Amino acid sequence: MAREKNELWEWTKALLIAVGLAAIIRYFLFAPIVVDGLSMSPTLDNGDRMIVNKISYNLGKPDRFDIVVFHAPEKKDYIKRVIGLPGDKIEYKDDTLYINGKPYEEPYLDEKKQKLANGKQLTEDFTLEEKTGKETVPEGHLFVMGDNRQFSKDSRHIGTIPIEEVIGDTNMVYWPIEDIRLVE
């Protein structure tokens, strides 16, 4: 009888430790997320399941072109690409991104641009000031956009994102199995 109680107690302890570790890992280190919608197409597809790295921004800051997950104003988590960092002046002209007056290439958009009809732009011309009323990305904020520029609700619509609303970055699709990949 004592042996059965001891074995039950050992199994209970092991289970509690496993559940505790899983909770710590999910809450502080990594979490799963499901892509909802087509705003990041063709980089990410609706239904892709990804791992969010929560520790990356506890140790460092977001980099330009990172794919981040953040709490949006609609009480929903969004997945978008970092375009502008604090202090950046953002402009799109003739389907080219300019940051602080310097043109940047966006190779992740090449496939989408090739599919457009003659002369049609993927990203409409705009300046940060036209979209947000601010000349530069404010300190402590990011300007984010979806890769599917024509069908993405992003900083052009919801404004800049406070960095503290960023959950983490993501670059690994783990489901569906046939689509496992790292994304850039």
Short mmCIF file of C-alpha atoms in Angstrom, two decimals:
data_model
loop_
_atom_site.label_atom_id
_atom_site.label_comp_id
_atom_site.label_asym_id
_atom_site.label_seq_id
_atom_site.Cartn_x
_atom_site.Cartn_y
_atom_site.Cartn_z
CA MET A 1 0.00 0.00 0.00
CA ALA A 2 2.81 2.43 0.89
CA ARG A 3 4.60 1.54 -2.34
CA GLU A 4 1.45 2.38 -4.41
CA LYS A 5 1.05 5.75 -2.66
CA ASN A 6 4.74 6.53 -3.24
CA GLU A 7 4.47 5.63 -6.93
CA LEU A 8 1.30 7.73 -7.33
CA TRP A 9 3.07 10.65 -5.64
CA GLU A 10 6.06 10.31 -8.00
CA TRP A 11 3.79 10.29 -11.06
CA THR A 12 1.88 13.32 -9.73
CA LYS A 13 5.12 15.24 -9.15
CA ALA A 14 6.39 14.38 -12.65
CA LEU A 15 3.09 15.51 -14.19
CA LEU A 16 3.06 18.78 -12.21
CA ILE A 17 6.66 19.53 -13.21
CA ALA A 18 5.88 18.81 -16.89
CA VAL A 19 2.79 21.04 -16.84
CA GLY A 20 4.74 23.78 -15.04
CA LEU A 21 7.60 23.65 -17.54
CA ALA A 22 5.18 23.71 -20.48
CA ALA A 23 3.42 26.76 -19.02
CA ILE A 24 6.72 28.59 -18.44
CA ILE A 25 7.95 27.81 -21.97
CA ARG A 26 4.66 28.90 -23.58
CA TYR A 27 4.24 32.05 -21.50
CA PHE A 28 7.82 33.32 -21.48
CA LEU A 29 9.76 31.70 -24.34
CA PHE A 30 7.82 30.32 -27.31
CA ALA A 31 4.17 30.14 -28.34
CA PRO A 32 2.26 28.76 -31.32
CA ILE A 33 0.23 31.03 -33.57
CA VAL A 34 -2.00 30.38 -36.58
CA VAL A 35 -1.88 32.73 -39.57
CA ASP A 36 -5.41 34.09 -40.05
CA GLY A 37 -5.96 35.64 -43.47
CA LEU A 38 -3.96 36.49 -46.56
CA SER A 39 -2.25 39.73 -45.52
CA MET A 40 1.22 38.10 -45.56
CA SER A 41 0.72 36.16 -48.81
CA PRO A 42 2.76 34.78 -50.56
CA THR A 43 5.26 34.60 -47.66
CA LEU A 44 2.70 33.06 -45.31
CA ASP A 45 -0.55 31.28 -46.11
CA ASN A 46 -3.86 31.31 -44.27
CA GLY A 47 -3.75 28.47 -41.73
CA ASP A 48 0.04 28.22 -41.48
CA ARG A 49 1.05 27.38 -37.92
CA MET A 50 4.15 29.11 -36.63
CA ILE A 51 6.30 29.38 -33.52
CA VAL A 52 6.62 32.86 -31.97
CA ASN A 53 9.99 33.52 -30.33
CA LYS A 54 9.09 35.63 -27.29
CA ILE A 55 12.61 35.95 -25.89
CA SER A 56 14.17 37.64 -28.93
CA TYR A 57 12.93 41.13 -28.04
CA ASN A 58 13.47 40.69 -24.31
CA LEU A 59 17.17 40.46 -25.18
CA GLY A 60 17.28 42.78 -28.20
CA LYS A 61 15.25 45.04 -30.45
CA PRO A 62 13.31 44.36 -33.66
CA ASP A 63 15.24 44.55 -36.91
CA ARG A 64 13.95 45.93 -40.17
CA PHE A 65 12.06 43.28 -42.19
CA ASP A 66 11.54 40.94 -39.20
CA ILE A 67 8.16 39.22 -39.22
CA VAL A 68 6.56 40.04 -35.88
CA VAL A 69 3.43 39.13 -33.97
CA PHE A 70 1.80 41.92 -31.97
CA HIS A 71 -1.39 42.81 -30.11
CA ALA A 72 -3.41 44.96 -32.52
CA PRO A 73 -5.91 47.61 -31.41
CA GLU A 74 -8.78 45.25 -32.33
CA LYS A 75 -7.80 42.95 -29.41
CA LYS A 76 -6.43 40.48 -31.93
CA ASP A 77 -2.88 39.37 -32.68
CA TYR A 78 -1.52 40.37 -36.10
CA ILE A 79 1.46 39.06 -38.06
CA LYS A 80 3.25 41.73 -40.14
CA ARG A 81 6.69 42.72 -41.37
CA VAL A 82 8.69 45.51 -39.70
CA ILE A 83 9.29 48.26 -42.28
CA GLY A 84 10.10 51.29 -40.14
CA LEU A 85 12.07 51.58 -36.90
CA PRO A 86 11.97 54.51 -34.46
CA GLY A 87 13.18 57.71 -36.12
CA ASP A 88 12.69 56.41 -39.69
CA LYS A 89 11.03 58.49 -42.39
CA ILE A 90 9.02 56.12 -44.62
CA GLU A 91 7.89 56.72 -48.21
CA TYR A 92 6.68 54.56 -51.09
CA LYS A 93 7.05 55.94 -54.59
CA ASP A 94 6.64 53.99 -57.84
CA ASP A 95 6.42 50.71 -55.87
CA THR A 96 9.80 51.33 -54.20
CA LEU A 97 10.34 51.63 -50.45
CA TYR A 98 12.38 54.63 -49.30
CA ILE A 99 13.62 54.83 -45.74
CA ASN A 100 15.23 58.11 -44.77
CA GLY A 101 15.46 58.91 -48.50
CA LYS A 102 17.34 55.69 -49.39
CA PRO A 103 15.69 53.06 -51.64
CA TYR A 104 15.40 49.53 -50.22
CA GLU A 105 14.84 46.29 -52.07
CA GLU A 106 12.12 43.96 -50.84
CA PRO A 107 12.85 40.58 -52.46
CA TYR A 108 9.97 38.93 -50.56
CA LEU A 109 7.60 41.01 -52.77
CA ASP A 110 9.12 40.02 -56.15
CA GLU A 111 6.73 37.11 -56.77
CA LYS A 112 3.68 39.26 -55.99
CA LYS A 113 4.91 42.15 -58.18
CA GLN A 114 5.48 39.82 -61.16
CA LYS A 115 1.83 38.70 -61.04
CA LEU A 116 0.45 42.24 -61.35
CA ALA A 117 -0.98 43.55 -64.58
CA ASN A 118 1.07 45.98 -66.67
CA GLY A 119 1.92 49.15 -64.80
CA LYS A 120 -0.10 48.28 -61.70
CA GLN A 121 1.65 48.90 -58.37
CA LEU A 122 1.66 46.47 -55.47
CA THR A 123 2.10 49.26 -52.93
CA GLU A 124 0.40 52.60 -53.55
CA ASP A 125 2.47 55.77 -53.23
CA PHE A 126 2.36 57.27 -49.73
CA THR A 127 4.41 58.93 -47.04
CA LEU A 128 4.41 58.11 -43.35
CA GLU A 129 3.05 61.56 -42.63
CA GLU A 130 0.07 61.02 -44.96
CA LYS A 131 -0.82 57.76 -43.22
CA THR A 132 -0.07 58.55 -39.57
CA GLY A 133 0.25 62.32 -39.29
CA LYS A 134 3.84 61.87 -38.09
CA GLU A 135 6.97 62.75 -40.04
CA THR A 136 9.01 59.90 -38.54
CA VAL A 137 8.25 56.67 -36.71
CA PRO A 138 7.94 57.73 -33.04
CA GLU A 139 10.38 56.48 -30.41
CA GLY A 140 9.22 53.17 -28.99
CA HIS A 141 7.09 52.36 -32.08
CA LEU A 142 7.32 50.35 -35.31
CA PHE A 143 5.77 50.82 -38.75
CA VAL A 144 4.60 47.41 -39.99
CA MET A 145 3.07 46.19 -43.25
CA GLY A 146 1.75 42.91 -44.62
CA ASP A 147 3.44 41.44 -47.70
CA ASN A 148 0.09 41.34 -49.54
CA ARG A 149 0.08 45.14 -49.72
CA GLN A 150 -3.26 45.52 -51.50
CA PHE A 151 -5.14 43.45 -48.91
CA SER A 152 -3.39 44.09 -45.60
CA LYS A 153 -4.65 46.02 -42.59
CA ASP A 154 -1.40 47.37 -41.20
CA SER A 155 0.27 50.58 -39.99
CA ARG A 156 -1.16 52.43 -42.98
CA HIS A 157 -4.57 51.89 -41.35
CA ILE A 158 -3.98 51.31 -37.62
CA GLY A 159 -0.94 53.54 -37.12
CA THR A 160 2.45 52.72 -35.68
CA ILE A 161 2.73 49.88 -33.19
CA PRO A 162 4.16 50.37 -29.69
CA ILE A 163 7.13 48.03 -29.29
CA GLU A 164 5.71 46.81 -25.97
CA GLU A 165 2.74 45.37 -27.92
CA VAL A 166 5.10 43.10 -29.90
CA ILE A 167 4.89 39.53 -28.61
CA GLY A 168 7.93 38.35 -30.56
CA ASP A 169 9.24 37.46 -33.98
CA THR A 170 8.52 34.41 -36.06
CA ASN A 171 10.23 32.75 -38.97
CA MET A 172 9.31 29.05 -38.81
CA VAL A 173 6.21 27.39 -40.22
CA TYR A 174 5.74 23.98 -38.59
CA TRP A 175 2.33 23.00 -39.99
CA PRO A 176 1.09 21.76 -42.39
CA ILE A 177 3.93 19.23 -42.47
CA GLU A 178 4.45 19.47 -46.24
CA ASP A 179 5.01 23.25 -45.83
CA ILE A 180 7.56 23.17 -42.97
CA ARG A 181 10.02 25.95 -43.71
CA LEU A 182 11.91 28.97 -42.48
CA VAL A 183 10.63 32.27 -43.87
CA GLU A 184 12.50 35.51 -44.42
#
